[in-house]
Tab-separated table of C-alpha atoms in Angstrom:
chain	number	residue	atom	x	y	z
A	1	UNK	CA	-24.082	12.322	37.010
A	2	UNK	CA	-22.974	15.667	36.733
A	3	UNK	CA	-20.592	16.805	33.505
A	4	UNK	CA	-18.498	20.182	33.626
A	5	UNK	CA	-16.310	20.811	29.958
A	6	UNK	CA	-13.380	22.972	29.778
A	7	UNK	CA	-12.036	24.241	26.171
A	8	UNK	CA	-8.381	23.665	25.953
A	9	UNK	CA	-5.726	24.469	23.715
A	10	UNK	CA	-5.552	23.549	20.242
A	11	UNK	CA	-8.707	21.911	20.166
A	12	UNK	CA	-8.518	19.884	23.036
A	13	UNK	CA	-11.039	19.514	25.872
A	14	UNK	CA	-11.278	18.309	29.667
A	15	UNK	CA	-14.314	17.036	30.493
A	16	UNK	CA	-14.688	16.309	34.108
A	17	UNK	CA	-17.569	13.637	34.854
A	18	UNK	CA	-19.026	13.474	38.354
A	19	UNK	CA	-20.825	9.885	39.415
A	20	UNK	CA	-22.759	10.178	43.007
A	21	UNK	CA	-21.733	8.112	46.132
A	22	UNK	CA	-24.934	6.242	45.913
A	23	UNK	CA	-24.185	5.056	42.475
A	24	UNK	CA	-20.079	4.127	43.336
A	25	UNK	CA	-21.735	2.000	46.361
A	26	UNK	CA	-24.426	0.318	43.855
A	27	UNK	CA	-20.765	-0.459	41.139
A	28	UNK	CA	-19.069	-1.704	44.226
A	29	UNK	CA	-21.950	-3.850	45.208
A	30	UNK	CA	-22.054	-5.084	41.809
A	31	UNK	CA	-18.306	-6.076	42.126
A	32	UNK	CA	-18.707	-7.670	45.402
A	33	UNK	CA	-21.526	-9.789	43.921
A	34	UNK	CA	-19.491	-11.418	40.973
A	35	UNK	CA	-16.103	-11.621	42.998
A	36	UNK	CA	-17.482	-12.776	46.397
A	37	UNK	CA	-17.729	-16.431	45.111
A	38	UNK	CA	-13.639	-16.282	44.747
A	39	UNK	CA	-12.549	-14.965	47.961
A	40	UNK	CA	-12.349	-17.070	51.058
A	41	UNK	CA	-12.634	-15.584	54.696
A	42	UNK	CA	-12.347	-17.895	57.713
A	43	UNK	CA	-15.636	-18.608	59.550
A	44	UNK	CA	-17.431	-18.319	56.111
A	45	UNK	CA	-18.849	-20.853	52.965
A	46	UNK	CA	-16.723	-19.580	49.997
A	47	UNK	CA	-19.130	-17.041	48.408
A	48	UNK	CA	-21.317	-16.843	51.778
A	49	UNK	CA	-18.696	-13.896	53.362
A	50	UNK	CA	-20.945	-10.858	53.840
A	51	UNK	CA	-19.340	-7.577	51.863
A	52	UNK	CA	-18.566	-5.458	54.793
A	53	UNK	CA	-16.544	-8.757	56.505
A	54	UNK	CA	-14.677	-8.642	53.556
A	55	UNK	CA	-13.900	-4.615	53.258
A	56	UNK	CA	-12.852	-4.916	56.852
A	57	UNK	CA	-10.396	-7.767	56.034
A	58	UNK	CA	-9.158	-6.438	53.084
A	59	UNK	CA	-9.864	-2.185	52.805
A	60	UNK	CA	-12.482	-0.659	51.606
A	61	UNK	CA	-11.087	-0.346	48.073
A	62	UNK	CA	-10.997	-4.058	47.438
A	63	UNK	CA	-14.195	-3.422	44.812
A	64	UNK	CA	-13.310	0.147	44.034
A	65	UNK	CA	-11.116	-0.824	40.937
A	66	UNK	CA	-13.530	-3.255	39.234
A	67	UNK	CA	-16.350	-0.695	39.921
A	68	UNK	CA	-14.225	2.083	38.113
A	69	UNK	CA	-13.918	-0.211	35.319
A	70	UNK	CA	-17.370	-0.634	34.868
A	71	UNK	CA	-18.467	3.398	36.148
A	72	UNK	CA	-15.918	5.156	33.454
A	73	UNK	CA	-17.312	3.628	30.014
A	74	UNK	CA	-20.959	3.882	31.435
A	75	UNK	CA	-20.618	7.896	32.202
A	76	UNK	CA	-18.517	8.770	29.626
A	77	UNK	CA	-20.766	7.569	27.087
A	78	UNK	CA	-24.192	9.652	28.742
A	79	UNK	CA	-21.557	12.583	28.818
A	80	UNK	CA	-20.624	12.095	24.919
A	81	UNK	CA	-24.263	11.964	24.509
A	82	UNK	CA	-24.998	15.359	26.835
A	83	UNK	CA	-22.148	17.731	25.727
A	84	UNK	CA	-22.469	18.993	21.954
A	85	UNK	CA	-18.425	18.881	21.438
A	86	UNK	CA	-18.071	16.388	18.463
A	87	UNK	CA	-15.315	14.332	19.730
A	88	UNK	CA	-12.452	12.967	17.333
A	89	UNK	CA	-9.970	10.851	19.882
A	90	UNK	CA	-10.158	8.459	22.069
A	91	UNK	CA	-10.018	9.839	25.621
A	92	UNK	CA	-6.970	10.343	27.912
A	93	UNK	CA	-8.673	8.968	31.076
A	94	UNK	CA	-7.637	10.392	34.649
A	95	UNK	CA	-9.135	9.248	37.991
A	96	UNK	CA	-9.165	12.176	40.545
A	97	UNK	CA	-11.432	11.027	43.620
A	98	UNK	CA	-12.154	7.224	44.352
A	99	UNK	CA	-13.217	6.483	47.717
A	100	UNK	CA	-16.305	4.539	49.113
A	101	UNK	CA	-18.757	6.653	50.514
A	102	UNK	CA	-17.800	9.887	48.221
A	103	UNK	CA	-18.314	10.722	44.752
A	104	UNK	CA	-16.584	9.185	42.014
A	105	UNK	CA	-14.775	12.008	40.124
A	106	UNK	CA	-12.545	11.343	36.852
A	107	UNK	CA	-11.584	13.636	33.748
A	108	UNK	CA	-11.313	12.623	30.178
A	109	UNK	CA	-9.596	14.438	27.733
A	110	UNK	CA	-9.930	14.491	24.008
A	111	UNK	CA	-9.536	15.978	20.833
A	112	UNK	CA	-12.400	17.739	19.579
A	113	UNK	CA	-13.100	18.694	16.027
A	114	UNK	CA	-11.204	21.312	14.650
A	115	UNK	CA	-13.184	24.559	12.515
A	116	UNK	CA	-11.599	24.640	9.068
A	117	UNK	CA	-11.174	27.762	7.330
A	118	UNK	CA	-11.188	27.746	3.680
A	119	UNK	CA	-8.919	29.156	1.444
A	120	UNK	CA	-8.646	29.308	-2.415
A	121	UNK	CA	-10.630	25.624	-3.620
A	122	UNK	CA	-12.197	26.804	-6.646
A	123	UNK	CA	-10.259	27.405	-10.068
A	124	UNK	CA	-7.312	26.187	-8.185
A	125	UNK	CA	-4.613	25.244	-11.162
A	126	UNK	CA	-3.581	21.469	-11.643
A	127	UNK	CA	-0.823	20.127	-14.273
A	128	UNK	CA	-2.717	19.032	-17.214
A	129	UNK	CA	-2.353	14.799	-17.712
A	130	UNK	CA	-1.369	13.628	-20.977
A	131	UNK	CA	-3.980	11.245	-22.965
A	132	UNK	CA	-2.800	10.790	-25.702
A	133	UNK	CA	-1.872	6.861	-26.958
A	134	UNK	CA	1.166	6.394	-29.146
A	135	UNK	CA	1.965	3.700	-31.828
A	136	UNK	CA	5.130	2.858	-29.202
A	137	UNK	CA	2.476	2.533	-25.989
A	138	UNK	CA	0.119	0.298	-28.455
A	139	UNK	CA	3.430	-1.910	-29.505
A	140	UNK	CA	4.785	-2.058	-25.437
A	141	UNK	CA	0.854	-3.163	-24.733
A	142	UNK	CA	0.980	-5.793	-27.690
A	143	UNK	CA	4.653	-6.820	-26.945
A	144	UNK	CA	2.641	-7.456	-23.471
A	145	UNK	CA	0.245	-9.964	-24.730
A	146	UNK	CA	2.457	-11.915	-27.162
A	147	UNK	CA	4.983	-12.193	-23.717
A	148	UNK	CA	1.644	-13.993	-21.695
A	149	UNK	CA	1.182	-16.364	-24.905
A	150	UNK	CA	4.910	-17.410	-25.372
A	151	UNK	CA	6.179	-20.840	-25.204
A	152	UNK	CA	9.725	-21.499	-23.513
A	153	UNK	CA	11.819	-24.422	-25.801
A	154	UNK	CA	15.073	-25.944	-24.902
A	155	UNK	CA	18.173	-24.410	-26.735
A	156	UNK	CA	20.640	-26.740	-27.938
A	157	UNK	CA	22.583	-24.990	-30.674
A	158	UNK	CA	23.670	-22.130	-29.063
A	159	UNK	CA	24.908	-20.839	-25.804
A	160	UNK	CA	22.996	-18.753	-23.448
A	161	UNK	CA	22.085	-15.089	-24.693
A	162	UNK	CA	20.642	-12.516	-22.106
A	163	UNK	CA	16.524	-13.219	-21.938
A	164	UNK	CA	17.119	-17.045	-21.886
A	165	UNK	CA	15.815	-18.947	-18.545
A	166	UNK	CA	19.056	-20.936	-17.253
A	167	UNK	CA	18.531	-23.578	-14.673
A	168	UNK	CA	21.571	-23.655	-12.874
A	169	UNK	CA	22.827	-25.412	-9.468
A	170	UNK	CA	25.562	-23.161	-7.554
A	171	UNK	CA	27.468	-22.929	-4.526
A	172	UNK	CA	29.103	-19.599	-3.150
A	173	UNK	CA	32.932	-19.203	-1.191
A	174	UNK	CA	34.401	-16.568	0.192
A	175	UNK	CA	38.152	-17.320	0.810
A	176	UNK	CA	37.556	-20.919	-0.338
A	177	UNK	CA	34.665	-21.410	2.321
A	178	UNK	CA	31.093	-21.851	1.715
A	179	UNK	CA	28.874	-19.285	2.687
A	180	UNK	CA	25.310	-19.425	4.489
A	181	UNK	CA	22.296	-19.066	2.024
A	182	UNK	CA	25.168	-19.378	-0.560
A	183	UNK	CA	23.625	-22.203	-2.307
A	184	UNK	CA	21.045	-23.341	-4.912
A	185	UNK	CA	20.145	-26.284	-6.598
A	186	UNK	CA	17.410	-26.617	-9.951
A	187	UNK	CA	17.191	-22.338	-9.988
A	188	UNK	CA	15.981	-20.739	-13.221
A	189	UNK	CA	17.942	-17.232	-13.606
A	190	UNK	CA	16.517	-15.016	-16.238
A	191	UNK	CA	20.114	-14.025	-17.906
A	192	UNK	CA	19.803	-10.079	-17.976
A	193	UNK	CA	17.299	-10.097	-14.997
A	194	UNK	CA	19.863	-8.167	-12.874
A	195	UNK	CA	18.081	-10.281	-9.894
A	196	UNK	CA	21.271	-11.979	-8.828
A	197	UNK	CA	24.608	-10.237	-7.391
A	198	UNK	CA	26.192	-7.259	-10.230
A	199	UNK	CA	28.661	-9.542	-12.936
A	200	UNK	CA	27.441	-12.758	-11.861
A	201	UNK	CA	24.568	-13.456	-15.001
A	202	UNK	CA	26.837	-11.930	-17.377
A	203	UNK	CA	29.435	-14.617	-17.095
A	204	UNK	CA	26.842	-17.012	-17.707
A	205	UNK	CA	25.890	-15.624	-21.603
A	206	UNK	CA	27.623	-18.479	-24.016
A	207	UNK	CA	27.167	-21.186	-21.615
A	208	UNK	CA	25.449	-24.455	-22.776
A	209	UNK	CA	23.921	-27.247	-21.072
A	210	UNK	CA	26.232	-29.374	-19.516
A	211	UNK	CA	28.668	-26.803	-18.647
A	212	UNK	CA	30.447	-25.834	-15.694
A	213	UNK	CA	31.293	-22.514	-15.459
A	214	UNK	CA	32.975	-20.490	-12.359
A	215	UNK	CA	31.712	-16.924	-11.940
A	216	UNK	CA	33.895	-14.394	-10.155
A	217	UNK	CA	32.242	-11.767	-8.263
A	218	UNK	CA	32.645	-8.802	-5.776
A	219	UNK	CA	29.619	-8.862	-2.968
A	220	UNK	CA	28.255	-4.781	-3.255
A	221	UNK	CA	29.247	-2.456	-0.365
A	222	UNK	CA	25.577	-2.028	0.965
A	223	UNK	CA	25.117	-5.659	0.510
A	224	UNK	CA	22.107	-6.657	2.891
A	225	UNK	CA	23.868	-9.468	4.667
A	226	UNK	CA	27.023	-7.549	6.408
A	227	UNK	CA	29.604	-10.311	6.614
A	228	UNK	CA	29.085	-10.306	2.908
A	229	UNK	CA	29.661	-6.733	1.963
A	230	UNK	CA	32.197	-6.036	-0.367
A	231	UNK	CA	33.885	-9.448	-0.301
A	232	UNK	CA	35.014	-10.978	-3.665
A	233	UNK	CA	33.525	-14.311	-4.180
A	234	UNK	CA	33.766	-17.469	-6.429
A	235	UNK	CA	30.346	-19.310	-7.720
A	236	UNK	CA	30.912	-22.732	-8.904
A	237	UNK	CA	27.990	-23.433	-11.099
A	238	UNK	CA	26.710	-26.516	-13.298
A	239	UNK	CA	24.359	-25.138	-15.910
A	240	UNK	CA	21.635	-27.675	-16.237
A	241	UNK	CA	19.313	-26.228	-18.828
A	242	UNK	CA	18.999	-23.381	-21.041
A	243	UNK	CA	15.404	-22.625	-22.490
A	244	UNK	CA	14.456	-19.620	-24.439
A	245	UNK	CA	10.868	-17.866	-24.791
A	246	UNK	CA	9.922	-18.409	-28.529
A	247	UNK	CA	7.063	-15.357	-29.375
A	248	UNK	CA	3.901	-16.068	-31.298
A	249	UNK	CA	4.267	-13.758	-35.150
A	250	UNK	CA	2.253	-11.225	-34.811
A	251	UNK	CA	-0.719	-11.799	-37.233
A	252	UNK	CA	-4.398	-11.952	-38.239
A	253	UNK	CA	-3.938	-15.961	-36.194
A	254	UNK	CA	-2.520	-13.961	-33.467
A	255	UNK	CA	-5.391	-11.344	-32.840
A	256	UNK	CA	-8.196	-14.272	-33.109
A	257	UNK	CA	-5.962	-16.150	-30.358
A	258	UNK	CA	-6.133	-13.445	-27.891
A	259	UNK	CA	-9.319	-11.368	-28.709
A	260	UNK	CA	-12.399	-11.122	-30.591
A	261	UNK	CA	-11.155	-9.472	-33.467
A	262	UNK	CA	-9.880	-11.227	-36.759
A	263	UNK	CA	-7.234	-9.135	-37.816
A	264	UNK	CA	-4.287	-7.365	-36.340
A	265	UNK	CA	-5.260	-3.898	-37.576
A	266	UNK	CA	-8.734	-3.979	-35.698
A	267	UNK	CA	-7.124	-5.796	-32.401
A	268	UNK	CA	-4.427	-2.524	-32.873
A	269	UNK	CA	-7.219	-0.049	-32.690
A	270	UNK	CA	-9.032	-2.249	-29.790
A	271	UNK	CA	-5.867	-1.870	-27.811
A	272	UNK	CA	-5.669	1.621	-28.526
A	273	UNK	CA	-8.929	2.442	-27.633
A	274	UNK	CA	-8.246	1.073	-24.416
A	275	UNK	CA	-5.286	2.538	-23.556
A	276	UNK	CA	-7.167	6.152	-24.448
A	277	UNK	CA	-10.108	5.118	-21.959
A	278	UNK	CA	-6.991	3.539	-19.115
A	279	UNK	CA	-5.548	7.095	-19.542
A	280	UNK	CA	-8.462	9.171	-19.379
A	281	UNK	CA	-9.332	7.229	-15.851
A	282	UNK	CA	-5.696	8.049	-14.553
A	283	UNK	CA	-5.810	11.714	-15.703
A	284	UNK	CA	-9.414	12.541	-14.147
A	285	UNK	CA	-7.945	10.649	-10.708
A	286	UNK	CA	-4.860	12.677	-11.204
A	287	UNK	CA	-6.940	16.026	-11.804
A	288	UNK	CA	-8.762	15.248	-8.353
A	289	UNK	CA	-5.795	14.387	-6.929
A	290	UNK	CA	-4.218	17.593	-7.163
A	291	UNK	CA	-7.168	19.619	-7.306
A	292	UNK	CA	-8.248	18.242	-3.599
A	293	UNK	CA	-4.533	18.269	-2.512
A	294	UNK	CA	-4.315	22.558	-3.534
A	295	UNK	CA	-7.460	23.167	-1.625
A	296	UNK	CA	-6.291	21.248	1.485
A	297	UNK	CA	-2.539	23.688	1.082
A	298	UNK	CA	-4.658	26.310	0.677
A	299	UNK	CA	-7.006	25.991	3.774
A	300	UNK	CA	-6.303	26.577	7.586
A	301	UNK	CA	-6.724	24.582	10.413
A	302	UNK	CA	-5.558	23.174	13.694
A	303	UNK	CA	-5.144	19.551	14.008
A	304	UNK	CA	-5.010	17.882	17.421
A	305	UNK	CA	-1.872	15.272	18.439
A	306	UNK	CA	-4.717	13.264	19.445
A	307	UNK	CA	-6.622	12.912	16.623
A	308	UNK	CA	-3.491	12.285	14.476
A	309	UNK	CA	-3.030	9.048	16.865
A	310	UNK	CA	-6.606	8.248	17.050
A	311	UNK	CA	-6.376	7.929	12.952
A	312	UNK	CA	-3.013	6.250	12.924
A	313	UNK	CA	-4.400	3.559	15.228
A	314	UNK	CA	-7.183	3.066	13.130
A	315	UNK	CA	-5.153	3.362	10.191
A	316	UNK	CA	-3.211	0.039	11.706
A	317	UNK	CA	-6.394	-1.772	12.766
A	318	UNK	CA	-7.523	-2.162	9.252
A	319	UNK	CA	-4.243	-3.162	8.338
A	320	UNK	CA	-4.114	-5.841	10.756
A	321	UNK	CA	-7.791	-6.866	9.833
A	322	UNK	CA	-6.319	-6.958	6.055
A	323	UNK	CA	-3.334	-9.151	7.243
A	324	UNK	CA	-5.958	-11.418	9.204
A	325	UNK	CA	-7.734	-12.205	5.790
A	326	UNK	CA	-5.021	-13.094	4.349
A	327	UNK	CA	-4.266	-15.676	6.901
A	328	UNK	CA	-1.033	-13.168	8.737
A	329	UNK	CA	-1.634	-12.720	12.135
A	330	UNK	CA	-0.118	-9.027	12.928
A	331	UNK	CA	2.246	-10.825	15.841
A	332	UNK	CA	3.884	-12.983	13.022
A	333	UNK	CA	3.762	-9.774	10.668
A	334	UNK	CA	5.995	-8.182	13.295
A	335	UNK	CA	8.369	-11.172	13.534
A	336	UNK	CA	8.601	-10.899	9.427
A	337	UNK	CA	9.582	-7.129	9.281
A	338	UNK	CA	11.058	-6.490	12.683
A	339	UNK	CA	8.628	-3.741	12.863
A	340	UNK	CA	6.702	-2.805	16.415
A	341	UNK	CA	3.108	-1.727	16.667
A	342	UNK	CA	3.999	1.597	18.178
A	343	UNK	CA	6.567	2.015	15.341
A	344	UNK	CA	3.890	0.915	12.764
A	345	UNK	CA	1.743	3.798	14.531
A	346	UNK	CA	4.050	6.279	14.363
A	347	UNK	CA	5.216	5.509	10.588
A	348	UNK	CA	1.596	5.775	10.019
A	349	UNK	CA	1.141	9.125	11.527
A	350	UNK	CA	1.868	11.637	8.097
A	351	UNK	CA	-0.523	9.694	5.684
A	352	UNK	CA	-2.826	9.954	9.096
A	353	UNK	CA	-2.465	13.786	9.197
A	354	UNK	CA	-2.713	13.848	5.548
A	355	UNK	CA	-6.186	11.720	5.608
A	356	UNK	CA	-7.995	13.958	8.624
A	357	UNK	CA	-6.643	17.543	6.666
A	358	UNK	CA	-8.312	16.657	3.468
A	359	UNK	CA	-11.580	14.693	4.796
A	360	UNK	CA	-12.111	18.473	6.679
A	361	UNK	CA	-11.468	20.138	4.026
A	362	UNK	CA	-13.884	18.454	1.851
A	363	UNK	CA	-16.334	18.310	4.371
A	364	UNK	CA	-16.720	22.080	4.860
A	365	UNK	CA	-16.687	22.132	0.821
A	366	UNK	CA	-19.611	20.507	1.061
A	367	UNK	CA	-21.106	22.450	3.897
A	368	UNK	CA	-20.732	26.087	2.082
A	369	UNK	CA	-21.554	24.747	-1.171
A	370	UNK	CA	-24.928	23.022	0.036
A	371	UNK	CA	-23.239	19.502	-1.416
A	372	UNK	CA	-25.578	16.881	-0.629
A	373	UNK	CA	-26.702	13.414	-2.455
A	374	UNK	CA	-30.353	13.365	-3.788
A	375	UNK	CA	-32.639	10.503	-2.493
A	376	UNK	CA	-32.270	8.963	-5.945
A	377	UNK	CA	-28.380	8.915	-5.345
A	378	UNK	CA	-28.668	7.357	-1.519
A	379	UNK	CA	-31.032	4.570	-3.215
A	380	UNK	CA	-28.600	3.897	-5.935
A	381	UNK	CA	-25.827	3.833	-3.212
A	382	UNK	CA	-27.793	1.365	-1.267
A	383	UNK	CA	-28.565	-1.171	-4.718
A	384	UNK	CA	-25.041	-0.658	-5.149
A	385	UNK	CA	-23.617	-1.933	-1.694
A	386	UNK	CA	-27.293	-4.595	-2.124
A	387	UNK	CA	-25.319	-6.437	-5.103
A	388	UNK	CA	-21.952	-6.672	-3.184
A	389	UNK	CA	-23.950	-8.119	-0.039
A	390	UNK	CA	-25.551	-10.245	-2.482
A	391	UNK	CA	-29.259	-9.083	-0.381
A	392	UNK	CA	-32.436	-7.246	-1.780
A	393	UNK	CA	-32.003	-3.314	-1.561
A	394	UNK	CA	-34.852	-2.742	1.046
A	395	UNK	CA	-33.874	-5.604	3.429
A	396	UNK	CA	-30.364	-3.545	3.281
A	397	UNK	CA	-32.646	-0.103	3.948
A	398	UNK	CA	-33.896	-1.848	6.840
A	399	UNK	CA	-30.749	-3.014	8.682
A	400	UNK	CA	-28.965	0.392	8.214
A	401	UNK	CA	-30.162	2.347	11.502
A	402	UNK	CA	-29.623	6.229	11.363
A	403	UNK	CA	-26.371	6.905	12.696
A	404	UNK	CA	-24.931	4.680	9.551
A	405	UNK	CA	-27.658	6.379	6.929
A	406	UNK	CA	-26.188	9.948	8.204
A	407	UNK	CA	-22.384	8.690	7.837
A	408	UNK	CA	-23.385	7.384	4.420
A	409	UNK	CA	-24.635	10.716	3.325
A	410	UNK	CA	-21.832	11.995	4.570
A	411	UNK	CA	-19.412	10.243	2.890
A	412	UNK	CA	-21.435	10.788	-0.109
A	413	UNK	CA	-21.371	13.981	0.037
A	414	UNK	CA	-17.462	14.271	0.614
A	415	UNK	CA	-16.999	12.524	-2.729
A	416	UNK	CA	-19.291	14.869	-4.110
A	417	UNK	CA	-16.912	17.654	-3.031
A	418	UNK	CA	-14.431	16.070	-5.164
A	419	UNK	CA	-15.305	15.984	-8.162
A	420	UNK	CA	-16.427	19.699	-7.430
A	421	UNK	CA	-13.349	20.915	-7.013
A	422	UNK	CA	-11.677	18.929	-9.944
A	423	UNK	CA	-14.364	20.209	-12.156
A	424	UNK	CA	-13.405	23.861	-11.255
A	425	UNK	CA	-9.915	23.179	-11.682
A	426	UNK	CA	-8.001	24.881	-14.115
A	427	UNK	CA	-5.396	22.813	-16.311
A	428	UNK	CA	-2.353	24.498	-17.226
């Protein structure tokens, strides 16, 4: 095999992979020997034909195409291996001589790494996060908790009052006709939930039990179903239930029920100190956030098309492996949302550009600053991932050959960057 590379624009590259005649013959004779079994020629036991019986009959190029198949992965992985490009696409694959007897000759071209000049990524200036936990934010967390340990009780004094859970059965018409999807029977509508159409749940407040009430409405202009929009409409309900969510008191009984504190007062401060700690969390990912986000505005570089789609792809692969675990196939995901895959790729293809810009960026932060993990670091890193494998640390040493130790490291040391440059950020 012979390799020739030729630097393109914006950091693109052709590289053009020669394979000898002898070793095209030896694919073709390869193909011959698993297809010959399937093709019949007259004279000859199925599978008994001899090869060049079979070229005359059918060309010369009957096994050309299955030995391509099997020539291109083979030789573009020894040149990947030969050239010292770092490669970030997949390759654009081009056949330019195929024919028995001469060398097999075919390009591919990909994106190659792009050199990332740095500008301004220390002391850049960040908005400074707020911390600080108010009475209100304690109360709204509190108000939280006695919501989860409410019990819902049957009104039968009153009519309905916004917050009450109605159970209602309805039927829509437009112009005196039913509607599709127009129906319900049994559904609980949170008065003051604003979930059903604009009007309709107010009309409901001062109903009881037992009573039918008729709710006028007007469908909204950018109504979702179009043979809807902007029609007036009559509901005829039958209220079936009204229930209302009755709140524990806030009290010393309270704060045993739902902690491990005996009074109020320490359960307060409990909640407040972990609202301070929540907030803390946020603003440090917030700091980073922005920190890593000025350095990546601040530095240059030139990002190929092809690495953009190599990334998107990806970026929908793991999506689709998500949607497998979760027992979504990404054919019926499709079907759901109408979306395609190359219109899921495409979507994906700012947050993709977004991704590659500040993994570069980081990565050459770590590069001029000497960033790297200590052994100690990679070891805890290891008894980390160890305890999510549920395995001994050195069994997990073992199985990890070097290309995944390096990207490890790596990846280490791009988090490392981080919190570098969020630590040399300025608040302001």
């Amino acid at each position: 095999m012979s390799l020739q590379v030729e630097k393109l624009e914006k950091n693109m590259a052709k590289l053009t992979i020669e394979v000898s005649a002898e070793d095209l013959d030896k694919a073709m004779d390869k193909a011959y020997q698993k297809a010959k079994g399937r093709i019949s020629i007259p004279g000859f036991r199925k599978g008994k034909a001899p090869r060049k019986m079979i070229e005359q009959m059918y060309g010369k190029g009957i096994f050309l195409e299955d030995a391509a198949n099997a020539l291109i992965p083979e030789h573009y992985s020894k040149a990947l291996e030969e050239c010292d490009l770092e490669i970030v696409s997949q390759p654009e694959i081009d056949v330019t001589q195929a024919e028995p007897g001469k060398p097999f000759i075919f390009t591919a071209e990909v994106a190659v790494k792009p050199e990332v000049t740095l500008g301004e990524y220390k002391g850049v200036e960040v908005p400074k996060a707020e911390v600080a936990v108010t009475e209100e934010d304690v109360d709204a967390e509190i108000k939280k908790e006695q919501e989860k340990n409410s019990r819902t009780i049957t009104v039968e004094d009153r009519g309905a009052e916004n917050g009450d859970i109605t159970t209602i059965d309805f039927e829509g018409f437009v112009d005196g006709v039913a509607f599709e999807g127009g129906k319900g029977t049994d559904y609980p509508l949170t008065l003051g939930s604003g979930s059903f159409i604009p009007g309709f749940e107010d009309q409901l407040v001062g109903a009881k039990a037992g009573d039918h009430v008729e709710v006028n409405v007007t469908f909204p202009e950018e109504y979702q179903a179009a043979e809807l929009a902007g029609k007036a409409a009559v509901f005829q309900c039958d209220v079936k239930k009204v229930e209302t969510k009755e709140l524990p008191e806030l009290d010393d009984d309270f704060a045993q029920d739902v902690s491990e504190f005996d009074t109020l007062a320490e359960y307060r401060e409990d909640v407040k100190k972990n609202l301070t700690e929540r907030n803390e969390k946020e603003a440090a990912r917030a700091k980073e956030d922005a920190a890593v986000e000025k350095a990546v505005e601040n530095a240059q570089m030139e990002i190929p098309d092809a690495m953009v789609l190599t990334q998107a792809r990806q970026m929908v692969d793991d999506f689709g492996r998500r949607m497998q675990q979760q027992g979504l196939t990404m054919e019926q995901y499709f079907q759901y949302t109408g979306l395609t895959m190359d219109k899921m790729i495409e979507d994906s293809k700012p947050q993709a550009l977004k991704r590659i810009q500040t993994r570069l960026v980081l990565e050459k932060v770590a590069e001029v600053e000497n960033i790297q993990p200590t052994e100690e670091e990679v070891d805890e890193e290891i008894t980390k991932m160890a305890e999510m494998y549920k395995m001994e640390a050195d069994k997990l040493k073992e199985l990890f050959g070097e290309a995944e130790m390096t990207q490890m490291k790596k990846d280490m040391a791009v988090q490392k960057a981080v919190t570098f440059v969020a630590e040399a950020a300025k608040e302001v």
